[in-house]
Amino acid sequence: MLALRLTRAARPAVQLRRLLVAAASAGTGFLLLSCLGYALHHPQSAGAAALRLVWCAVPLAATVYLALAVARTDPGTKPRTGLSAVGLGPARLMAVSALTTALACTLGSAVALLVFLHLRGDLTGMPFDGAASDFLASDQPLPLPAALTLLTLVPATATTTVALSLRPRDPRPTTPGPRRFGRFGAYGHATAKETFGTYGRYGARLSRRTASDGGAPHPHATGGRTAEAAPAPQESGDLTAPDTEAGSPAPAPETTWPADTPQPPKDAPAGLPWGITFLAMGLAVHAYADRAALAVLLGWLLIATGLVLAAPGLTHLCGRLLQSTRPGALRLLAGRVLMAEATRIGRPLGVVCAVASAGYAMTTLYAGSAPAFGPLTTLGALLVTGCTVATLLTAAVETRQCRSETTAALLRLGAPASMLRVAAALRAAALLALFGPLTVAVAALAALPVDR
């Protein structure tokens, strides 16, 4: 009931994204049912029917990726202050996201089943004068268990992926720092050496525990004196030493980041070498594929994996290039955003680059040697392209949501809104200048053995 209430009370933009997930699920379900109809109509071509079913893995993956991106940007399931007190903790919100995804995908699968039954003529008369009977198997009864099994693939896969990706994680670091030992083998984290008799002094160990917990030291930790009365070391250059003229200690500058402040990125994403490796493997498979269907599919899967792994590193590199050669405030802002959001923006960009490369190679570089596209091939191509573009736009929305506080802070500091829009346009232009030629180059290299 909570998932239904959150679904109904969402804004129109959120409802539109959920409808896109339902439409993608409907298209993928219809393609799966078409594979079943082709297998029923051609029982002697089991290999061709299995190959059609394998090719449906591409739109299935695109649909699941879109569903995950939409679940990440759902404002109704974002953790907020006070929700845990009423029973809406991170685990419950993850369950609500998974249920919302399941509802959208189940709605799309139901629509796909109704359309398929309508085209078969099971609900009304046969439309289009039976022109699509090749993959509908209208002359044979439809096995309902097999159809329902295929239709549950999209909701089950999408729901499981969303639940695993949005599961609550422990914010504490998984690998603790190096353990140090104090006097007599006791655990300690201080780097200063202890003097003789420190361990047995009353309250000496209590001050370290309270300091590590963020609290004030115990008054007995300094031998009965309070922390304010403890003398500060007088060293040259010590900013915390007491001021002899004013009589009050000078505050030290803030040199550490607060716990809730995101730190700037230091290193580039680590997937660039692996991405180049997978990309080279995919191009090598294409070079020796001899246009076999499974080999071509394997090659494009390797190419897509390589582009997805390499795209965050390339996006980070694009942000660095924007800040080179004495940048101003505009280029600094655009470059820093690209570096900070390299992973979130780069992965959908890699998927779009892979899909655009495959489409460009099949429609342009193959010339007249490629077979003519049928209605199912066109539907699959439109479905994959639409899902990847929608995922990229949804990732942009997620990036905007994550940086809303930073944007508001810049506006409060007096930054004009036009500068933020120009910075966004500069980021888009820089990414297009980098990934556009890369897409054309990958498509040309993939189709080179065919032209030769």
Coordinates of C-alpha atoms in Angstrom, one line a residue:
M1 CA 0.0 0.0 0.0
L2 CA 2.9 2.4 0.8
A3 CA 4.4 1.8 -2.7
L4 CA 1.0 2.4 -4.3
R5 CA 0.6 5.7 -2.4
L6 CA 4.0 6.9 -3.3
T7 CA 3.4 6.0 -6.9
R8 CA 0.2 7.9 -7.0
A9 CA 1.4 11.0 -5.2
A10 CA 4.5 11.4 -7.3
R11 CA 5.1 14.5 -9.6
P12 CA 4.3 14.4 -13.3
A13 CA 8.0 14.1 -14.2
V14 CA 8.4 11.0 -12.0
Q15 CA 5.3 9.5 -13.4
L16 CA 6.6 10.0 -16.9
R17 CA 9.8 8.2 -16.1
R18 CA 7.9 5.3 -14.6
L19 CA 5.7 5.2 -17.8
L20 CA 8.9 5.0 -19.8
V21 CA 9.9 1.9 -17.8
A22 CA 6.5 0.4 -18.4
A23 CA 6.7 1.1 -22.1
A24 CA 10.2 -0.4 -22.3
S25 CA 9.0 -3.5 -20.4
A26 CA 6.1 -3.8 -22.8
G27 CA 8.4 -3.7 -25.8
T28 CA 10.8 -6.2 -24.4
G29 CA 7.9 -8.5 -23.4
F30 CA 6.5 -8.3 -26.9
L31 CA 9.8 -9.3 -28.4
L32 CA 10.1 -12.3 -26.1
L33 CA 6.6 -13.4 -27.0
S34 CA 7.4 -13.0 -30.7
C35 CA 10.4 -15.4 -30.2
L36 CA 7.9 -17.9 -28.7
G37 CA 5.5 -17.4 -31.6
Y38 CA 8.4 -17.9 -34.1
A39 CA 9.4 -21.2 -32.3
L40 CA 5.8 -22.4 -32.5
H41 CA 5.4 -21.5 -36.2
H42 CA 8.8 -23.0 -37.2
P43 CA 9.4 -26.1 -35.0
Q44 CA 12.1 -27.3 -37.4
S45 CA 14.2 -24.2 -36.9
A46 CA 15.1 -24.5 -33.2
G47 CA 18.5 -22.9 -33.7
A48 CA 17.1 -19.8 -35.3
A49 CA 14.5 -19.5 -32.6
A50 CA 17.1 -19.8 -29.9
L51 CA 19.2 -17.2 -31.6
R52 CA 16.3 -14.8 -31.6
L53 CA 15.9 -15.4 -27.9
V54 CA 19.6 -14.7 -27.3
W55 CA 19.3 -11.4 -29.2
C56 CA 16.5 -10.4 -26.8
A57 CA 19.1 -10.1 -24.1
V58 CA 20.1 -6.7 -25.5
P59 CA 16.8 -5.0 -25.1
L60 CA 16.3 -6.8 -21.7
A61 CA 19.6 -5.3 -20.4
A62 CA 18.6 -1.9 -21.7
T63 CA 15.2 -2.0 -20.0
V64 CA 16.7 -3.2 -16.7
Y65 CA 19.3 -0.4 -16.9
L66 CA 16.6 2.2 -17.4
A67 CA 14.6 0.8 -14.5
L68 CA 17.6 1.1 -12.2
A69 CA 18.3 4.7 -13.3
V70 CA 14.6 5.6 -12.7
A71 CA 14.7 4.0 -9.3
R72 CA 17.8 6.0 -8.3
T73 CA 16.1 9.3 -9.2
D74 CA 12.8 8.5 -7.5
P75 CA 12.3 11.3 -4.9
G76 CA 9.7 9.4 -2.9
T77 CA 12.2 6.8 -1.8
K78 CA 15.1 9.1 -0.9
P79 CA 16.3 8.8 2.7
R80 CA 15.2 11.8 4.7
T81 CA 15.5 12.9 8.3
G82 CA 12.9 11.4 10.6
L83 CA 11.7 8.6 8.3
S84 CA 13.5 5.9 10.4
A85 CA 11.4 6.9 13.4
V86 CA 8.2 6.0 11.7
G87 CA 9.6 2.7 10.3
L88 CA 10.9 3.9 6.9
G89 CA 14.5 3.1 7.2
P90 CA 16.9 2.4 4.4
A91 CA 15.8 -1.3 4.0
R92 CA 12.1 -0.3 3.9
L93 CA 12.8 2.4 1.3
M94 CA 14.8 -0.1 -0.8
A95 CA 11.8 -2.4 -0.7
V96 CA 9.5 0.4 -1.8
S97 CA 11.8 1.1 -4.7
A98 CA 11.8 -2.5 -5.7
L99 CA 8.0 -2.8 -5.4
T100 CA 7.5 0.4 -7.5
T101 CA 9.8 -1.1 -10.2
A102 CA 8.0 -4.4 -10.1
L103 CA 4.6 -2.6 -10.5
A104 CA 5.8 -0.6 -13.6
C105 CA 7.4 -3.6 -15.3
T106 CA 4.4 -5.9 -14.5
L107 CA 2.1 -3.3 -16.1
G108 CA 4.3 -3.3 -19.2
S109 CA 4.3 -7.1 -19.4
A110 CA 0.5 -7.1 -19.1
V111 CA 0.2 -4.6 -22.0
A112 CA 2.6 -6.7 -24.1
L113 CA 0.5 -9.8 -23.5
L114 CA -2.7 -8.0 -24.5
V115 CA -1.2 -6.6 -27.7
F116 CA 0.2 -10.0 -28.6
L117 CA -3.1 -11.7 -28.1
H118 CA -4.8 -9.0 -30.0
L119 CA -2.5 -9.4 -33.0
R120 CA -2.9 -13.2 -32.9
G121 CA -6.7 -12.7 -33.1
D122 CA -7.4 -14.4 -29.8
L123 CA -9.3 -11.4 -28.4
T124 CA -10.8 -10.1 -31.7
G125 CA -10.4 -10.8 -35.4
M126 CA -7.0 -11.2 -37.0
P127 CA -5.7 -7.6 -37.8
F128 CA -3.5 -6.8 -40.8
D129 CA -5.1 -9.7 -42.7
G130 CA -2.7 -12.2 -41.1
A131 CA 0.5 -10.5 -42.4
A132 CA 2.3 -11.0 -39.1
S133 CA 1.5 -14.7 -38.7
D134 CA 5.2 -15.6 -39.2
F135 CA 6.0 -14.7 -35.6
L136 CA 2.6 -14.8 -34.0
A137 CA 1.7 -18.5 -34.6
S138 CA -2.0 -17.7 -34.9
D139 CA -2.8 -21.1 -36.2
Q140 CA -1.6 -22.8 -33.0
P141 CA -2.7 -22.5 -29.4
L142 CA -0.5 -20.4 -27.3
P143 CA 1.2 -22.2 -24.3
L144 CA 0.2 -20.0 -21.4
P145 CA 2.9 -21.2 -18.9
A146 CA 5.7 -20.5 -21.4
A147 CA 4.3 -17.1 -22.2
L148 CA 4.0 -16.2 -18.5
T149 CA 7.5 -17.4 -17.9
L150 CA 8.9 -15.2 -20.6
L151 CA 6.9 -12.2 -19.4
T152 CA 8.2 -12.6 -15.8
L153 CA 11.8 -12.2 -17.0
V154 CA 11.7 -8.4 -17.2
P155 CA 9.9 -7.7 -13.8
A156 CA 12.0 -10.3 -11.9
T157 CA 15.3 -9.1 -13.4
A158 CA 14.6 -5.4 -12.9
T159 CA 13.3 -5.9 -9.3
T160 CA 16.3 -8.0 -8.3
T161 CA 18.7 -5.5 -9.9
V162 CA 17.1 -2.5 -8.1
A163 CA 17.1 -4.4 -4.8
L164 CA 20.7 -5.4 -5.0
S165 CA 21.9 -1.9 -6.2
L166 CA 19.9 0.1 -3.6
R167 CA 20.5 -2.2 -0.6
P168 CA 21.6 -0.5 2.6
R169 CA 25.4 -0.4 3.0
D170 CA 27.5 0.2 6.1
P171 CA 29.0 3.7 5.9
R172 CA 32.0 2.6 8.0
P173 CA 35.1 1.7 6.1
T174 CA 35.5 -2.0 5.4
T175 CA 39.3 -2.0 6.0
P176 CA 40.3 -0.4 9.4
G177 CA 43.5 1.5 9.7
P178 CA 46.7 0.0 11.1
R179 CA 46.4 -1.1 14.7
R180 CA 48.9 0.3 17.1
F181 CA 49.7 -1.0 20.5
G182 CA 50.3 1.0 23.6
R183 CA 52.2 0.3 26.8
F184 CA 51.9 -3.3 28.1
G185 CA 50.3 -4.5 24.8
A186 CA 47.1 -2.4 25.2
Y187 CA 45.4 -1.1 22.0
G188 CA 46.0 2.5 21.2
H189 CA 45.8 5.0 18.3
A190 CA 48.1 7.8 19.6
T191 CA 51.4 8.5 17.9
A192 CA 53.0 10.3 20.8
K193 CA 55.1 8.3 23.2
E194 CA 54.0 7.7 26.7
T195 CA 56.2 8.8 29.6
F196 CA 57.0 6.6 32.6
G197 CA 53.9 6.2 34.8
T198 CA 51.4 7.5 32.4
Y199 CA 49.5 4.2 32.1
G200 CA 48.8 4.0 35.8
R201 CA 47.8 7.7 36.3
Y202 CA 44.1 8.1 37.1
G203 CA 42.1 9.2 34.0
A204 CA 44.9 9.1 31.5
R205 CA 43.3 6.5 29.3
L206 CA 39.9 8.1 29.6
S207 CA 40.9 11.3 27.8
R208 CA 41.8 9.3 24.7
R209 CA 38.5 7.5 24.6
T210 CA 36.5 10.7 25.0
A211 CA 38.6 12.5 22.4
S212 CA 38.1 9.6 19.9
D213 CA 34.3 9.7 20.6
G214 CA 34.2 13.4 19.8
G215 CA 33.4 14.5 23.4
A216 CA 35.3 16.8 25.8
P217 CA 38.2 15.3 27.8
H218 CA 37.6 14.2 31.4
P219 CA 38.7 16.8 34.0
H220 CA 40.9 14.2 35.7
A221 CA 42.6 13.4 32.4
T222 CA 45.2 16.2 32.9
G223 CA 45.9 15.4 36.5
G224 CA 42.9 17.2 38.1
R225 CA 43.1 20.3 35.9
T226 CA 40.5 21.2 33.3
A227 CA 41.2 21.4 29.6
E228 CA 41.0 25.1 29.6
A229 CA 43.6 25.5 32.3
A230 CA 46.1 23.0 30.7
P231 CA 49.1 24.8 29.4
A232 CA 49.6 24.8 25.6
P233 CA 53.0 24.1 24.1
Q234 CA 55.0 27.1 23.1
E235 CA 56.6 26.3 19.8
S236 CA 57.5 28.4 16.9
G237 CA 54.8 28.5 14.3
D238 CA 52.2 26.9 16.5
L239 CA 48.8 28.4 15.6
T240 CA 47.2 27.1 18.8
A241 CA 49.7 28.7 21.2
P242 CA 48.1 31.3 23.5
D243 CA 48.4 35.0 22.5
T244 CA 50.6 36.7 25.1
E245 CA 49.3 40.2 24.2
A246 CA 45.6 39.6 23.9
G247 CA 45.4 36.9 26.6
S248 CA 43.3 34.5 24.6
P249 CA 44.4 31.6 22.4
A250 CA 44.3 32.1 18.6
P251 CA 42.0 29.7 16.9
A252 CA 43.6 27.2 14.5
P253 CA 42.5 27.3 10.8
E254 CA 40.1 24.6 9.7
T255 CA 42.2 22.0 7.9
T256 CA 39.9 19.0 7.9
W257 CA 36.6 18.3 6.0
P258 CA 33.4 17.9 7.9
A259 CA 31.8 14.5 8.0
D260 CA 28.9 15.4 5.7
T261 CA 31.0 17.4 3.1
P262 CA 31.9 15.6 -0.1
Q263 CA 35.6 15.8 -0.8
P264 CA 36.9 16.7 -4.2
P265 CA 37.9 13.8 -6.4
K266 CA 41.6 12.9 -6.2
D267 CA 42.1 10.0 -8.5
A268 CA 40.6 9.1 -11.9
P269 CA 38.2 6.1 -12.1
A270 CA 40.2 2.8 -12.3
G271 CA 38.3 1.2 -15.2
L272 CA 40.1 2.8 -18.1
P273 CA 42.7 0.1 -18.7
W274 CA 40.2 -2.7 -18.5
G275 CA 37.9 -0.8 -20.8
I276 CA 40.6 -0.5 -23.4
T277 CA 41.3 -4.2 -23.0
F278 CA 37.7 -5.3 -23.5
L279 CA 37.3 -2.9 -26.5
A280 CA 40.4 -4.4 -28.2
M281 CA 39.0 -7.9 -27.6
G282 CA 35.7 -7.0 -29.1
L283 CA 37.3 -5.5 -32.2
A284 CA 39.5 -8.6 -32.5
V285 CA 36.4 -10.8 -32.3
H286 CA 34.8 -8.7 -35.1
A287 CA 37.9 -9.0 -37.2
Y288 CA 37.7 -12.9 -37.2
A289 CA 33.9 -13.2 -36.8
D290 CA 33.2 -13.8 -40.5
R291 CA 29.8 -12.3 -39.9
A292 CA 28.5 -15.2 -37.8
A293 CA 25.6 -14.1 -35.7
L294 CA 26.8 -15.3 -32.3
A295 CA 30.3 -14.0 -32.9
V296 CA 28.9 -10.6 -33.9
L297 CA 26.8 -10.5 -30.8
L298 CA 29.8 -11.5 -28.6
G299 CA 31.9 -8.8 -30.2
W300 CA 29.4 -6.1 -29.6
L301 CA 28.9 -7.2 -26.0
L302 CA 32.7 -7.0 -25.5
I303 CA 32.8 -3.6 -27.2
A304 CA 29.9 -2.3 -25.1
T305 CA 31.5 -3.6 -21.9
G306 CA 34.8 -1.9 -22.8
L307 CA 33.1 1.4 -23.5
V308 CA 31.1 1.3 -20.3
L309 CA 34.3 0.6 -18.3
A310 CA 36.4 3.2 -20.1
A311 CA 33.8 6.0 -20.3
P312 CA 34.1 7.2 -16.6
G313 CA 37.9 7.6 -17.1
L314 CA 37.4 9.4 -20.3
T315 CA 34.9 11.7 -18.7
H316 CA 37.3 12.4 -15.9
L317 CA 40.0 13.2 -18.5
C318 CA 37.6 15.5 -20.3
G319 CA 37.1 17.4 -17.0
R320 CA 40.9 17.7 -16.6
L321 CA 41.3 19.0 -20.1
L322 CA 38.7 21.7 -19.5
Q323 CA 40.8 23.0 -16.6
S324 CA 44.1 23.1 -18.4
T325 CA 46.0 26.2 -19.6
R326 CA 45.0 28.8 -17.0
P327 CA 41.3 28.3 -16.7
G328 CA 38.8 30.8 -15.5
A329 CA 35.9 30.4 -13.2
L330 CA 33.6 29.0 -15.9
R331 CA 36.0 26.3 -17.1
L332 CA 36.9 25.4 -13.5
L333 CA 33.3 24.9 -12.6
A334 CA 32.6 22.8 -15.6
G335 CA 35.7 20.7 -15.2
R336 CA 35.2 20.1 -11.5
V337 CA 31.7 18.9 -12.1
L338 CA 32.8 16.5 -14.8
M339 CA 35.5 15.1 -12.5
A340 CA 33.2 14.7 -9.6
E341 CA 30.4 13.1 -11.6
A342 CA 32.6 11.0 -13.9
T343 CA 31.2 7.6 -12.8
R344 CA 27.6 8.7 -12.7
I345 CA 27.6 10.3 -16.1
G346 CA 30.3 8.2 -17.8
R347 CA 28.6 4.8 -17.6
P348 CA 25.4 5.9 -19.4
L349 CA 27.6 7.7 -21.9
G350 CA 29.5 4.5 -22.6
V351 CA 26.2 2.7 -23.2
V352 CA 25.0 5.4 -25.6
C353 CA 28.3 5.3 -27.4
A354 CA 28.1 1.5 -27.9
V355 CA 24.6 1.7 -29.2
A356 CA 25.3 4.5 -31.5
S357 CA 28.4 2.7 -32.8
A358 CA 26.4 -0.4 -33.5
G359 CA 23.6 1.5 -35.2
Y360 CA 26.0 3.5 -37.3
A361 CA 28.0 0.4 -38.3
M362 CA 24.8 -1.5 -39.4
T363 CA 23.1 1.3 -41.2
T364 CA 25.9 3.2 -42.9
L365 CA 29.1 1.2 -43.1
Y366 CA 27.6 -2.1 -44.1
A367 CA 26.0 -0.4 -47.1
G368 CA 23.8 -2.8 -49.1
S369 CA 25.3 -6.0 -47.7
A370 CA 23.2 -5.9 -44.5
P371 CA 19.9 -7.6 -44.5
A372 CA 16.7 -5.5 -44.6
F373 CA 15.3 -4.6 -41.3
G374 CA 12.0 -6.2 -40.4
P375 CA 9.4 -4.9 -38.0
L376 CA 10.8 -6.8 -35.0
T377 CA 14.3 -5.7 -35.7
T378 CA 13.1 -2.1 -36.0
L379 CA 11.2 -2.4 -32.7
G380 CA 14.3 -3.8 -31.0
A381 CA 16.5 -1.1 -32.3
L382 CA 14.1 1.7 -31.3
L383 CA 13.7 0.1 -27.9
V384 CA 17.4 -0.1 -27.2
T385 CA 18.1 3.4 -28.5
G386 CA 15.2 4.9 -26.6
C387 CA 16.2 3.2 -23.3
T388 CA 19.8 4.3 -23.6
V389 CA 18.9 7.9 -24.3
A390 CA 16.3 7.9 -21.5
T391 CA 18.9 6.4 -19.1
L392 CA 21.4 9.1 -20.0
L393 CA 18.8 11.9 -19.4
T394 CA 17.8 10.2 -16.2
A395 CA 21.4 10.1 -15.1
A396 CA 21.6 13.9 -15.8
V397 CA 18.6 14.4 -13.6
E398 CA 20.2 12.4 -10.8
T399 CA 23.4 14.4 -11.1
R400 CA 21.3 17.6 -10.8
Q401 CA 19.6 16.3 -7.7
C402 CA 22.9 15.3 -6.1
R403 CA 24.4 18.8 -6.7
S404 CA 21.3 20.8 -5.8
E405 CA 22.8 22.0 -2.5
T406 CA 26.0 23.0 -4.2
T407 CA 24.0 24.9 -6.9
A408 CA 22.0 26.7 -4.2
A409 CA 25.2 27.6 -2.3
L410 CA 26.6 29.1 -5.5
L411 CA 23.5 31.1 -6.1
R412 CA 23.5 32.4 -2.5
L413 CA 27.1 33.5 -3.0
G414 CA 26.1 35.6 -6.0
A415 CA 26.9 33.4 -9.0
P416 CA 24.6 34.3 -11.9
A417 CA 22.2 31.6 -13.1
S418 CA 23.4 32.2 -16.6
M419 CA 26.9 31.1 -15.7
L420 CA 25.6 27.8 -14.4
R421 CA 23.7 27.2 -17.7
V422 CA 26.7 28.1 -19.7
A423 CA 28.8 25.7 -17.6
A424 CA 26.3 22.9 -18.3
A425 CA 26.4 23.7 -22.0
L426 CA 30.2 23.7 -21.9
R427 CA 30.2 20.2 -20.3
A428 CA 27.8 18.9 -22.9
A429 CA 29.9 20.3 -25.7
A430 CA 33.2 18.9 -24.3
L431 CA 31.6 15.4 -23.9
L432 CA 30.2 15.5 -27.4
A433 CA 33.6 16.6 -28.8
L434 CA 35.3 13.6 -27.1
F435 CA 32.7 10.8 -27.5
G436 CA 31.5 11.7 -31.0
P437 CA 34.7 10.9 -32.8
L438 CA 35.2 7.9 -30.5
T439 CA 31.8 6.5 -31.6
V440 CA 32.6 6.9 -35.3
A441 CA 36.0 5.4 -34.8
V442 CA 34.7 2.3 -33.0
A443 CA 32.0 1.8 -35.7
A444 CA 34.6 2.1 -38.5
L445 CA 36.9 -0.4 -36.9
A446 CA 34.1 -2.9 -36.2
A447 CA 33.0 -2.8 -39.8
L448 CA 36.5 -2.7 -41.4
P449 CA 36.8 -6.5 -41.9
V450 CA 33.5 -6.5 -43.7
D451 CA 34.5 -3.8 -46.1
R452 CA 37.8 -5.5 -46.7

